[in-house]
CSV table of C-alpha atoms and ligand atoms in Angstrom, one decimal:
chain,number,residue,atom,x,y,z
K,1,UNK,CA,7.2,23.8,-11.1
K,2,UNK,CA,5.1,23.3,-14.7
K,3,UNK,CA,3.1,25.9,-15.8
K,4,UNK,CA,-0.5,23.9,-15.4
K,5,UNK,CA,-2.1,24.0,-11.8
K,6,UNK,CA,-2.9,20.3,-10.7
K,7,UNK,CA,-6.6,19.8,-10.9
K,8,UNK,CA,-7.8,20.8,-7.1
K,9,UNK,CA,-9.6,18.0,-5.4
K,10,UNK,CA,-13.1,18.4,-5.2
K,11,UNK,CA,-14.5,16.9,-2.0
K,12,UNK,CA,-18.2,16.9,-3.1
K,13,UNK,CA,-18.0,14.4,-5.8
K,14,UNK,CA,-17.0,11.0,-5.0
K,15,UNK,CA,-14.5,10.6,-7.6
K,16,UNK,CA,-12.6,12.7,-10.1
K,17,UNK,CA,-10.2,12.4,-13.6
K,18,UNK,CA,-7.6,14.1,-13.5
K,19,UNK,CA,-5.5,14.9,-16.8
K,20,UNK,CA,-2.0,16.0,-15.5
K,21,UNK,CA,1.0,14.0,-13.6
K,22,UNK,CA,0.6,14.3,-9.8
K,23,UNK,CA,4.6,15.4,-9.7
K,24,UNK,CA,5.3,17.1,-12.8
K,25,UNK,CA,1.9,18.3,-13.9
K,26,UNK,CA,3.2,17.4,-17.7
K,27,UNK,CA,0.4,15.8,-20.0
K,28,UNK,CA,2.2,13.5,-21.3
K,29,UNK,CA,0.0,10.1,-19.8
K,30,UNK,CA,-0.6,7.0,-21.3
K,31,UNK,CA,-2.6,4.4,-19.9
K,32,UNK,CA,-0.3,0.9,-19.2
K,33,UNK,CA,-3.3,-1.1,-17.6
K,34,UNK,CA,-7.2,-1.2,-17.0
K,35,UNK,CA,-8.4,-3.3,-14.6
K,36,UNK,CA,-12.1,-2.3,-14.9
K,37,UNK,CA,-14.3,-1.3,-12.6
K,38,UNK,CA,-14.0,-1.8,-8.7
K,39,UNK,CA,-15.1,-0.6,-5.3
K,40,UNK,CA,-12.8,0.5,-2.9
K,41,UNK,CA,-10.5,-2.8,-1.4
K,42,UNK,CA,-11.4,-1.7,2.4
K,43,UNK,CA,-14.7,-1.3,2.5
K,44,UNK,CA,-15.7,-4.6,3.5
K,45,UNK,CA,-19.5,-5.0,3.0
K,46,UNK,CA,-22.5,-6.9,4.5
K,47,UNK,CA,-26.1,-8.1,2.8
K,48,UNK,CA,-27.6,-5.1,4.1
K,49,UNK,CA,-25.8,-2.1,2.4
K,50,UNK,CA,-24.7,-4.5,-0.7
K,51,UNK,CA,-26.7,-2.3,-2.6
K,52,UNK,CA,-24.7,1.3,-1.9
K,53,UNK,CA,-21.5,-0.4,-3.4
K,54,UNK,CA,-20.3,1.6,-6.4
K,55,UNK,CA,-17.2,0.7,-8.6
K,56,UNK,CA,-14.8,3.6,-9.5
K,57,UNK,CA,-12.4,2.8,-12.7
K,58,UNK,CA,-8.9,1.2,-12.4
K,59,UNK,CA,-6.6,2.1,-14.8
K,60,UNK,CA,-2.8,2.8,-14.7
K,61,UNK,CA,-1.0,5.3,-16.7
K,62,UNK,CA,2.6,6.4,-17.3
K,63,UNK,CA,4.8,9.8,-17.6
K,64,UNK,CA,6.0,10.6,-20.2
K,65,UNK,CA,7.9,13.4,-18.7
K,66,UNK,CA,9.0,12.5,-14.8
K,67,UNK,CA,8.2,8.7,-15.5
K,68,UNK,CA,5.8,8.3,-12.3
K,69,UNK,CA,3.5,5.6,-12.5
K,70,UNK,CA,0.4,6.6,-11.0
K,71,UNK,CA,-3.7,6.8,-10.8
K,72,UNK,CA,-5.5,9.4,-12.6
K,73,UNK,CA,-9.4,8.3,-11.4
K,74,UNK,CA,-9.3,10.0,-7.3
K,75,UNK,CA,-12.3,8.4,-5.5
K,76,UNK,CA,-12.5,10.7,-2.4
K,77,UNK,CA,-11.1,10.0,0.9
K,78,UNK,CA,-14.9,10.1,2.0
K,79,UNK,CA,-16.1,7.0,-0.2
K,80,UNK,CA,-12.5,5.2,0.7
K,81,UNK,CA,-12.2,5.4,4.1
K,82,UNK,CA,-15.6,6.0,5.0
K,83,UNK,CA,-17.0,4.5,8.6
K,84,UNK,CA,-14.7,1.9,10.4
K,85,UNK,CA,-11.4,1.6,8.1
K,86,UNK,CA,-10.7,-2.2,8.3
K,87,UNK,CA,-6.7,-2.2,8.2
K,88,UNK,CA,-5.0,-2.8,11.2
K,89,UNK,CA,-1.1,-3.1,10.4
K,90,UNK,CA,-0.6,-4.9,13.0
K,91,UNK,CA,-2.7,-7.9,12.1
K,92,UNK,CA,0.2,-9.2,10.2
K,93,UNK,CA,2.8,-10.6,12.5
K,94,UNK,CA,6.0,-10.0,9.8
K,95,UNK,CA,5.1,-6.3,9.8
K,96,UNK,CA,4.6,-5.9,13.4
K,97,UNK,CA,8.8,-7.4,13.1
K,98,UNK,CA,9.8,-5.7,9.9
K,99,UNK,CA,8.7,-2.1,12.0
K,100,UNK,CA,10.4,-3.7,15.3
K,101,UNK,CA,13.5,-3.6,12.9
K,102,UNK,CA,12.9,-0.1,11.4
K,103,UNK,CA,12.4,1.5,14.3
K,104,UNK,CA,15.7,0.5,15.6
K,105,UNK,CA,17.5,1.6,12.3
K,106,UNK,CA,15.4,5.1,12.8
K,107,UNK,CA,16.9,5.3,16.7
K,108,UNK,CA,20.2,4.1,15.3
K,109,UNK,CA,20.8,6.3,12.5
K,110,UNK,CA,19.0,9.6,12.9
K,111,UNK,CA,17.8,9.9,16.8
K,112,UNK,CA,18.9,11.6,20.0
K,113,UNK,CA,17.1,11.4,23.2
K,114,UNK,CA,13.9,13.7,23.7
K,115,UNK,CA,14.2,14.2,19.4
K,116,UNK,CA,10.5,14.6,17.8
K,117,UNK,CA,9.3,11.7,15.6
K,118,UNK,CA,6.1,12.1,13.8
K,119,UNK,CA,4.4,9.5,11.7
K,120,UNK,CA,2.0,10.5,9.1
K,121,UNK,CA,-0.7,7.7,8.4
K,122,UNK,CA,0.6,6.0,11.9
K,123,UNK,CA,-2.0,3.4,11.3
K,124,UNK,CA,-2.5,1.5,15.0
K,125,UNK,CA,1.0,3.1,15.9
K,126,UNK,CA,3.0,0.4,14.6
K,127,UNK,CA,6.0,2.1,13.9
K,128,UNK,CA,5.8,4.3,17.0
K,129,UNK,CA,5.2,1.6,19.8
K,130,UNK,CA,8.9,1.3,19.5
K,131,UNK,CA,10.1,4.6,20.0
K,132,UNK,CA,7.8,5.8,22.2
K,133,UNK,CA,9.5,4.4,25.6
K,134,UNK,CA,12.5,6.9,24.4
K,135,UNK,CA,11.5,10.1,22.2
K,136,UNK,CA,8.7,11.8,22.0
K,137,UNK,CA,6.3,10.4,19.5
K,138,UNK,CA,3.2,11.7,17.4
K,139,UNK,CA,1.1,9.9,15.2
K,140,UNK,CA,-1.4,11.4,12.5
K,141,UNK,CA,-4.0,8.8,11.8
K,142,UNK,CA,-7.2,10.1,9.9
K,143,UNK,CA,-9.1,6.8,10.9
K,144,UNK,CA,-11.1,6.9,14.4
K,145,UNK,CA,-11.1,3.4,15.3
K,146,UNK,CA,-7.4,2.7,14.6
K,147,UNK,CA,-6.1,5.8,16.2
K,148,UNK,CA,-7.7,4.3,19.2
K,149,UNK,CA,-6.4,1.6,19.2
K,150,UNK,CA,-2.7,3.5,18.7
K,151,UNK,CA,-3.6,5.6,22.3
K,152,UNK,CA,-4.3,2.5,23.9
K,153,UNK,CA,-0.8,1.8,23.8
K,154,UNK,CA,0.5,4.7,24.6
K,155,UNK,CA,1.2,6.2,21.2
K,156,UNK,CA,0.0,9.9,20.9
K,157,UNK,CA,-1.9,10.3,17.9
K,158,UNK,CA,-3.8,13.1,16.4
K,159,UNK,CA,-6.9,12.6,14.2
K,160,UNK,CA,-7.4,13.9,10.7
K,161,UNK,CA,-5.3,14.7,7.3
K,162,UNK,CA,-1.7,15.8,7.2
K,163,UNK,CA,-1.8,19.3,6.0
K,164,UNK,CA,0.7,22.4,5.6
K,165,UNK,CA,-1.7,24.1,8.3
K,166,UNK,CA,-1.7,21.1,10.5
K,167,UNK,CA,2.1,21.1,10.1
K,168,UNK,CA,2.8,24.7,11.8
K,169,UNK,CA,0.4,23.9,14.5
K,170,UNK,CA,2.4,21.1,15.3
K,171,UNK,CA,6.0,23.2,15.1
K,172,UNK,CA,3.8,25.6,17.3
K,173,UNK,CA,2.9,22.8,19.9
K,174,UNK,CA,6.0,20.5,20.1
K,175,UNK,CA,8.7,22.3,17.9
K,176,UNK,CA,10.6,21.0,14.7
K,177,UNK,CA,10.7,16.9,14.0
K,178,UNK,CA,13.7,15.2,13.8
K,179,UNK,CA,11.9,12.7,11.7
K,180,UNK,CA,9.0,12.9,10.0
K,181,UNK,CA,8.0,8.9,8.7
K,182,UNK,CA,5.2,8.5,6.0
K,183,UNK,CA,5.1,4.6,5.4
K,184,UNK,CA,2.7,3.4,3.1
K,185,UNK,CA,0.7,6.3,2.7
K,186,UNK,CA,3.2,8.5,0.5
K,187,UNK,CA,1.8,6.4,-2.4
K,188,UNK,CA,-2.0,7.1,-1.2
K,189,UNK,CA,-1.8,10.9,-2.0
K,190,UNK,CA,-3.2,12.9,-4.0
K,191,UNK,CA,-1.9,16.4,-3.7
K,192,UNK,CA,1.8,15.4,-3.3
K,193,UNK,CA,3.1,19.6,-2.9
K,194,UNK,CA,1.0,19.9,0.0
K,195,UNK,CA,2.1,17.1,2.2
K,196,UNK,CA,6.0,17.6,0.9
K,197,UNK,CA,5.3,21.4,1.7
K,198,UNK,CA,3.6,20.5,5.4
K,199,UNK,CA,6.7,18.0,5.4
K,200,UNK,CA,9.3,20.5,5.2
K,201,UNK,CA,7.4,23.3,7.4
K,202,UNK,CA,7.6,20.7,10.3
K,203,UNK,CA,11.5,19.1,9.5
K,204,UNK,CA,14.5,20.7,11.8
K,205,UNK,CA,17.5,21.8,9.5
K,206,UNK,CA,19.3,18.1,10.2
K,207,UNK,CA,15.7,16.4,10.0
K,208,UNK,CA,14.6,13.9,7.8
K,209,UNK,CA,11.8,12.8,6.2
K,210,UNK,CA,11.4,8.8,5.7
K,211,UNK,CA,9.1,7.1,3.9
K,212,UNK,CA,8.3,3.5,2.5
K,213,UNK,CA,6.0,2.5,-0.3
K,214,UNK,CA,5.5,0.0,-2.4
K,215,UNK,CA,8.3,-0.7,-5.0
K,216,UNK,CA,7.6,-0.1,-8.9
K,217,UNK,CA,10.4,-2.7,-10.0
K,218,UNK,CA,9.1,-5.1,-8.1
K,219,UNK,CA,5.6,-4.7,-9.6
K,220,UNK,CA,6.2,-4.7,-12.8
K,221,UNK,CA,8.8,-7.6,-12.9
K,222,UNK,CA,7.0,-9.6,-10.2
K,223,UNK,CA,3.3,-8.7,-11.8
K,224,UNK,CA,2.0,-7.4,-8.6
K,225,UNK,CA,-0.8,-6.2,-10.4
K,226,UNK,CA,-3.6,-6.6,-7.1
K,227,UNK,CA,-1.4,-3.8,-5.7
K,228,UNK,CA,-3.0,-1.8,-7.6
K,229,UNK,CA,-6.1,-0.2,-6.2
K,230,UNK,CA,-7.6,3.3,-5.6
K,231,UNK,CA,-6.0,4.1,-2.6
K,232,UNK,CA,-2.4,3.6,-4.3
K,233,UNK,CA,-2.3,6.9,-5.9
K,234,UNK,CA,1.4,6.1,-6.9
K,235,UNK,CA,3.6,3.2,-8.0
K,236,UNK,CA,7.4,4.9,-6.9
K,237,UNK,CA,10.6,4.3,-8.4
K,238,UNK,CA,13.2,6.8,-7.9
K,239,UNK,CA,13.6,9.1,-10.3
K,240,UNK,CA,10.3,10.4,-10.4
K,241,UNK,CA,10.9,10.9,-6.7
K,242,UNK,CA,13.9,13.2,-6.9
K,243,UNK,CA,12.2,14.9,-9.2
K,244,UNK,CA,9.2,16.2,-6.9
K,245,UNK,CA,11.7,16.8,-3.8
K,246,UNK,CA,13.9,18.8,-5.9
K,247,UNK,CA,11.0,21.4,-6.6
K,248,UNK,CA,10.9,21.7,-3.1
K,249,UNK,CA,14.9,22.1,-2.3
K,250,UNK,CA,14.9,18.8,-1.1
K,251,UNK,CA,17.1,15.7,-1.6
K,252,UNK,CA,17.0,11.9,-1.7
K,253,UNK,CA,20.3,11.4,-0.2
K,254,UNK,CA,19.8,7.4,0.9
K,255,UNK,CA,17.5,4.7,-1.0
K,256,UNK,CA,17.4,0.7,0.0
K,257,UNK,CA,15.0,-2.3,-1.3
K,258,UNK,CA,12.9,-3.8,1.6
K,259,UNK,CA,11.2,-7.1,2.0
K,260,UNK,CA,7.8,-6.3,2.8
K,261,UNK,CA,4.6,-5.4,0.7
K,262,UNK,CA,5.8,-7.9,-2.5
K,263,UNK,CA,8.8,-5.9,-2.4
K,264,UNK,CA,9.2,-1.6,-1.3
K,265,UNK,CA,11.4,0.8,-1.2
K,266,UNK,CA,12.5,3.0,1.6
K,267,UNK,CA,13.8,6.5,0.9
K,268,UNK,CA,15.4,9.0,2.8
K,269,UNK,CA,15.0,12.9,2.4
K,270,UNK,CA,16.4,16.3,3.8
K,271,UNK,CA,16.8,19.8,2.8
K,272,UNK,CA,19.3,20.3,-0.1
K,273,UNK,CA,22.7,20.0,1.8
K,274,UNK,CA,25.4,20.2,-1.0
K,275,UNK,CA,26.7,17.1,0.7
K,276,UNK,CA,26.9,13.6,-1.6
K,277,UNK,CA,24.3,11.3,-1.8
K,278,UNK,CA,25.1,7.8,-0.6
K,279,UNK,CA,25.8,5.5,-3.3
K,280,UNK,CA,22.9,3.7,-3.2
K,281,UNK,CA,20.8,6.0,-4.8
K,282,UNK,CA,23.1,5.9,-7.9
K,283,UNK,CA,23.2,2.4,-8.0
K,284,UNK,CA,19.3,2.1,-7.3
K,285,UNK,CA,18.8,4.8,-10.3
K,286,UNK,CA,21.0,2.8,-12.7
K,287,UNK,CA,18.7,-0.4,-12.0
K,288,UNK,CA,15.7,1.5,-12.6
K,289,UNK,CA,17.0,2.6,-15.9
K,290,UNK,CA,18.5,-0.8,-17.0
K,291,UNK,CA,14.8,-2.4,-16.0
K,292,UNK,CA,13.5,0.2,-18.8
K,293,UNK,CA,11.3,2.1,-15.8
K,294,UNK,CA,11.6,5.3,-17.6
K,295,UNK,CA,10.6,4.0,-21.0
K,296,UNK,CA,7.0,3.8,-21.8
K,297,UNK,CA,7.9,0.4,-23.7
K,298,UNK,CA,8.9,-1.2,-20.3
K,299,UNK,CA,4.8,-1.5,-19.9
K,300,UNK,CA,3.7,-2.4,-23.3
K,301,UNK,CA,3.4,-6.4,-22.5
K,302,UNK,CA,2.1,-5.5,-18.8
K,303,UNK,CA,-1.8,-5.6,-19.5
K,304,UNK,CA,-1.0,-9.1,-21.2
K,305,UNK,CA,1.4,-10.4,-18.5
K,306,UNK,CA,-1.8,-9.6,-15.9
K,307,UNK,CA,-4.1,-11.3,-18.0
K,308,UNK,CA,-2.4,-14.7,-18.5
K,309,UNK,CA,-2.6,-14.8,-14.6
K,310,UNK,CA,-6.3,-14.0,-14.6
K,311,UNK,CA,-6.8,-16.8,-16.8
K,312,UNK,CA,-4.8,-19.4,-15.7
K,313,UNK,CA,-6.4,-18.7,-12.1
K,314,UNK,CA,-10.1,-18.8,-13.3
K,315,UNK,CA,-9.6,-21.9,-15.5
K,316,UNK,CA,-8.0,-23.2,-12.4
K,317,UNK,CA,-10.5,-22.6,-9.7
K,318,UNK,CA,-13.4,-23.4,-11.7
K,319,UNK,CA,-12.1,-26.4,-13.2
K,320,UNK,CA,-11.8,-27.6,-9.4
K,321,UNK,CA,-15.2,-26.7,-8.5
K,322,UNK,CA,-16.8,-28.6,-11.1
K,323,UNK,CA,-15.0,-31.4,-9.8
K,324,UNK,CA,-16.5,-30.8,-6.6
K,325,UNK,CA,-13.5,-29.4,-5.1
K,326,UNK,CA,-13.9,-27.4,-1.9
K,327,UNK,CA,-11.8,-24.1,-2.9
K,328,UNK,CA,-11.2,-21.1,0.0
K,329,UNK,CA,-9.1,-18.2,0.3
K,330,UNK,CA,-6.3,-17.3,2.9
K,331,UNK,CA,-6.0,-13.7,4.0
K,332,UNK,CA,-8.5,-10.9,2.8
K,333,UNK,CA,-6.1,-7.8,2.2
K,334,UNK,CA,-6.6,-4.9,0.3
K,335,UNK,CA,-4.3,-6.5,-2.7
K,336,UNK,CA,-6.9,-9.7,-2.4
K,337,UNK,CA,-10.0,-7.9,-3.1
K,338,UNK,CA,-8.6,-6.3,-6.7
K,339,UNK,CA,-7.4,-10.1,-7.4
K,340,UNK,CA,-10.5,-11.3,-7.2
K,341,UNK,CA,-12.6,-8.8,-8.5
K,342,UNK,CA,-10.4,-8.3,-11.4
K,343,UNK,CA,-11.2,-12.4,-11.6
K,344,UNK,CA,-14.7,-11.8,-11.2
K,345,UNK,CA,-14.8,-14.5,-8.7
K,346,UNK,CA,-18.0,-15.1,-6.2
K,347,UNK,CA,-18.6,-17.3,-3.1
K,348,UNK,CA,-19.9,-19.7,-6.2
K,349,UNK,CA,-16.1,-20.4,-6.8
K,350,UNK,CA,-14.2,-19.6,-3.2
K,351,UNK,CA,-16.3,-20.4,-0.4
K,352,UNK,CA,-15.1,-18.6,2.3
K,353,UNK,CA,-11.6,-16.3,2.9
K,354,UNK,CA,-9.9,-16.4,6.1
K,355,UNK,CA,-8.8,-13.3,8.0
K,356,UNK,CA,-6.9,-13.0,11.5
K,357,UNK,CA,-8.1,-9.0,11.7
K,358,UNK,CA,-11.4,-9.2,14.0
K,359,UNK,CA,-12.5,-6.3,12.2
K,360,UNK,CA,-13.4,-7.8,8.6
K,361,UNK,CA,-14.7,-11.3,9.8
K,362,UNK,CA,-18.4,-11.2,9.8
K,363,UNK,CA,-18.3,-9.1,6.3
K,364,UNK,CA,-18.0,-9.6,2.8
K,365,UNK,CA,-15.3,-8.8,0.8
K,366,UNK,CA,-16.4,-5.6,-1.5
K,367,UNK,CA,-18.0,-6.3,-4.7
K,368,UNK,CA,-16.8,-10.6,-4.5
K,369,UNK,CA,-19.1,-10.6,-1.2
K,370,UNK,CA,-16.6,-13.8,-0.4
K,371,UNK,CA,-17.9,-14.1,3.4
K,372,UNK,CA,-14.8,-13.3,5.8
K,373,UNK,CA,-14.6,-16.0,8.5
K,374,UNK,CA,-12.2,-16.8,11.2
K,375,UNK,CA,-9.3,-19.0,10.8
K,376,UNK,CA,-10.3,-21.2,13.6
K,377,UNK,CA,-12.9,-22.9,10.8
K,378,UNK,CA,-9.6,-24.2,9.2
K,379,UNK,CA,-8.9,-26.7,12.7
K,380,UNK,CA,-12.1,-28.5,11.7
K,381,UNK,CA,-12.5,-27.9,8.1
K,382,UNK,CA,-10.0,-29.1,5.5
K,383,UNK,CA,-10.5,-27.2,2.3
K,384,UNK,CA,-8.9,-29.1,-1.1
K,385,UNK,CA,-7.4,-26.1,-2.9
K,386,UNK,CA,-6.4,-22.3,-0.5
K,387,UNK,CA,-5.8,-19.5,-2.8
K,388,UNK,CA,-3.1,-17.2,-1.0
K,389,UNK,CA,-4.3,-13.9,-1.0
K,390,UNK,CA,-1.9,-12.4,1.2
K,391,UNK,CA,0.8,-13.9,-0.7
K,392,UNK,CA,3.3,-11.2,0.6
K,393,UNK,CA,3.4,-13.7,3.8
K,394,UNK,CA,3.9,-17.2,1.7
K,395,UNK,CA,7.0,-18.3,3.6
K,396,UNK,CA,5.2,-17.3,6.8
K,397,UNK,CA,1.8,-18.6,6.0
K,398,UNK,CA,3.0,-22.6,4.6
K,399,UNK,CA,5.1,-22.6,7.7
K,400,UNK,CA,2.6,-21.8,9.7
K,401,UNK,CA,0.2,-23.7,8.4
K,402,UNK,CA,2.2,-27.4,8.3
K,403,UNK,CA,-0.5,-29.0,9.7
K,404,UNK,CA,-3.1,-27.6,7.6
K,405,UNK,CA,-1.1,-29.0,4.3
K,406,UNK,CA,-0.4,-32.5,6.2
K,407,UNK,CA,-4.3,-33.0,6.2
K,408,UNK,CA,-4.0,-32.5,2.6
K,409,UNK,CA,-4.7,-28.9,1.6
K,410,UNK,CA,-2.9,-27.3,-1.1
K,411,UNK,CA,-2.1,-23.7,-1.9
K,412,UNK,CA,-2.8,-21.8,-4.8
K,413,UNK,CA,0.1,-19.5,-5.1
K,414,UNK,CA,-1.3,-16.0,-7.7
K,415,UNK,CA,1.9,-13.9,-7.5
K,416,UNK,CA,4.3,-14.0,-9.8
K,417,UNK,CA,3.0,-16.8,-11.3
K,418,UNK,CA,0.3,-19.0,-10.7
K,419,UNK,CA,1.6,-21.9,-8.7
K,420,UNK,CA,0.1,-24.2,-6.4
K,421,UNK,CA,2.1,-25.8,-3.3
C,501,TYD,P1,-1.2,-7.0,4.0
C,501,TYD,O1,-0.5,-7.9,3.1
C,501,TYD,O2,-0.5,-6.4,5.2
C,501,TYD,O3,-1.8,-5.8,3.2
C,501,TYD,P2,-2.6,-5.1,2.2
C,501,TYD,O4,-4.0,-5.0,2.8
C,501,TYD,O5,-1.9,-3.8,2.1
C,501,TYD,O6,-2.6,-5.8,0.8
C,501,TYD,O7,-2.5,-7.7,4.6
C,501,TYD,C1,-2.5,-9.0,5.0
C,501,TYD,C2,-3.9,-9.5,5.3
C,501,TYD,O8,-3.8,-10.9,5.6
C,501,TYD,C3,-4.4,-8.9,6.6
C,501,TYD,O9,-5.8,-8.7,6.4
C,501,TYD,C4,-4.2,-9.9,7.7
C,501,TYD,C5,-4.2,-11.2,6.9
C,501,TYD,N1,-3.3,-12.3,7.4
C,501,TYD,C6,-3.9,-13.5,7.9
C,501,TYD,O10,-5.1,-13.6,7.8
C,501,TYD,N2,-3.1,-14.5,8.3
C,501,TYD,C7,-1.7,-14.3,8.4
C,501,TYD,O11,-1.0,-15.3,8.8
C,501,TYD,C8,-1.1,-13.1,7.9
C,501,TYD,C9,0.3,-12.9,7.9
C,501,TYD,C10,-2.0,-12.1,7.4
């Protein structure tokens, strides 16, 4: 472990700087991008409290010494997830499959009957829906409303933050985890050594720890840059990874690419065995290093690449509207709300942004204040030009929305490149 103590959270401000790396506590950090200033993508807004919304920096630096990619401005769990948290994973039908799909892998590869599966960050207990019926099953879910609405189907789920402490009152309760999952949430902390520490505390000798995030070659070659918002802490690649396990005797013994998210990874972890390593973590390493992720020079043309996209998009859009084009948005996710704020877009320019989560229609989108409607307005409205938001789902979303594009509308596609369809 480095000789400099991470800087500890303070939970009375609202935000904090910190100056080392969140895995190697090395100095060595130099900014790759600044996206300004922005509120918090989830905390959809309405005219009456438009006037409490504050902007926290966005800006994304590099290690020097582990290479992790990562957030140094913390805005506090407080201000991010404050009052009803608006992401339901299970809004998005292709996630509700893609989990379908990773829960049978989990049962496949690493579960007996009556084994212990906890999910940190369970979210509306997407994950554990599917192995509930056969193990036991425990979610962690720090959000109220969505932990709810994980009981209601049966999925056990404790409120709160994943600590060391909560970890050996769970071994207490319901003994040792045969697999502990952490899916897009592992990139959303801030103190990494206590939730790898509360990890490990809970893990049974042959248990391992699972987790899926958002993947850093993707980003950077696909410019995902809306990923990037104050809840993602982190921006993974692999290297980096082994390197914060190791402090804790733990191993990455299995890595693969997923299709979901614009692109993550899934890796796999247990207690150093002394046993090999699949291959695919040499192979995904050797990418990594041929992509340049562990070279600071990798990001020098980043801040430019994300730029040419803002451009092209606001020349774009406004050149419609002064036509008199009617312009909307599909899909108000997290990613959507840095796109357009980083933009600077208002309803002057989209309209309206369709969302199928009953939670965020009837709000604004933070600091855009795009009104979020339903998607039944699109069977009697035909807008000219659609910006895809949620462009994760493109395949999906035209397919689904055949009829939509037969009336005439048209897609603007942001993500890689800006593209309309
Ligand atoms: P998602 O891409 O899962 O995530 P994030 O918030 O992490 O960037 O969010 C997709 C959003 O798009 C979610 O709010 C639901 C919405 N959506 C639709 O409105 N229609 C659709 O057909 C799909 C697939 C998603």
């Amino acid at each position: 472990m480095g000789a400099l103590p991470a800087i500890r959270y303070n939970h009375l401000m609202n935000y904090v700087h910190k100056d080392t790396c969140r895995i190697c506590k090395g100095r060595d950090l130099t900014r790759i991008l600044s996206l300004g200033n922005h509120p918090p993508v989830d905390n959809f807004t309405d005219v009456e409290h438009l006037k409490n919304e504050k902007r926290y920096p966005l800006n994304v630096y590099f290690c020097g010494t582990c290479n992790l990619v990562q957030l140094l401005d913390v805005v506090s769990e407080e201000e991010l997830f404050h009052g009803e948290y608006a992401y339901f994973s299970s809004a998005s039908k292709p996630l509700v499959e893609h989990f379908r799909s990773y829960a049978d892998d989990l049962a496949r590869e690493q579960l007996k009957d009556d084994d212990l599966v906890v999910d940190i960050g369970s979210n509306d207990g997407i994950l554990l829906q599917h192995l509930a019926h056969r193990y036991r099953v425990l979610g962690i879910e720090p959000s109220a409303n969505v932990a709810e609405a994980a009981r209601k189907k049966g999925v056990e789920t404790l409120d709160g933050f994943f600590t060391v402490d909560m970890a050996k009152k769970m071994v207490e309760k319901y003994g040792k985890a045969k697999v502990v999952a952490a899916n897009n949430v592992f990139a959303h902390i801030d103190d990494l050594d206590e939730i790898v520490q509360g990890v490990k505390e809970l893990l049974s000798e042959d248990g391992v720890f699972v987790s899926e995030s958002h993947y850093l070659l993707d980003l950077i070659e696909r410019r995902e840059f809306d990923t990037v918002y104050h809840e993602h802490l982190c921006y993974y690649s692999v290297k980096p990874l082994q390197h914060l396990f190791k402090r804790f005797g733990m191993e990455v013994f299995d890595v693969g690419r997923v299709d979901v998210h614009g692109g993550s990874i899934r890796v796999y972890v247990r207690l150093a065995s002394g046993k090999p390593l699949k291959n695919s973590v040499r192979v995904l390493c050797a990418l990594e290093e041929k992509a340049g992720l562990y070279t600071l020079e990798r990001f020098s043309g980043f801040q430019k690449d994300v730029e040419v996209i803002r451009d092209k998009l606001v020349s774009l859009i406004r050149g419609f509207r002064k036509e008199g084009k009617i312009v909307t948005a599909y899909g108000a996710p997290a990613k959507g709300n840095t796109l357009l704020n980083f933009c600077g877009f208002t309803p002057d320019d989209l309209k309206y942004v369709t969302d199928t989560t009953p939670h965020k229609i009837g709000l604004l989108t933070p600091g855009s204040h795009i009104p979020v409607v339903s998607p039944d307005i699109l069977k009697s409205e035909t807008p000219d030009y659609i910006l895809l938001l949620a462009w994760n789902y493109r395949n999906f979303i035209l397919e689904k929305e055949k009829e939509l594009r037969s009336r005439g509308a048209k897609f603007i596609i942001p993500i890689p490149e800006v593209e309309i369809v």
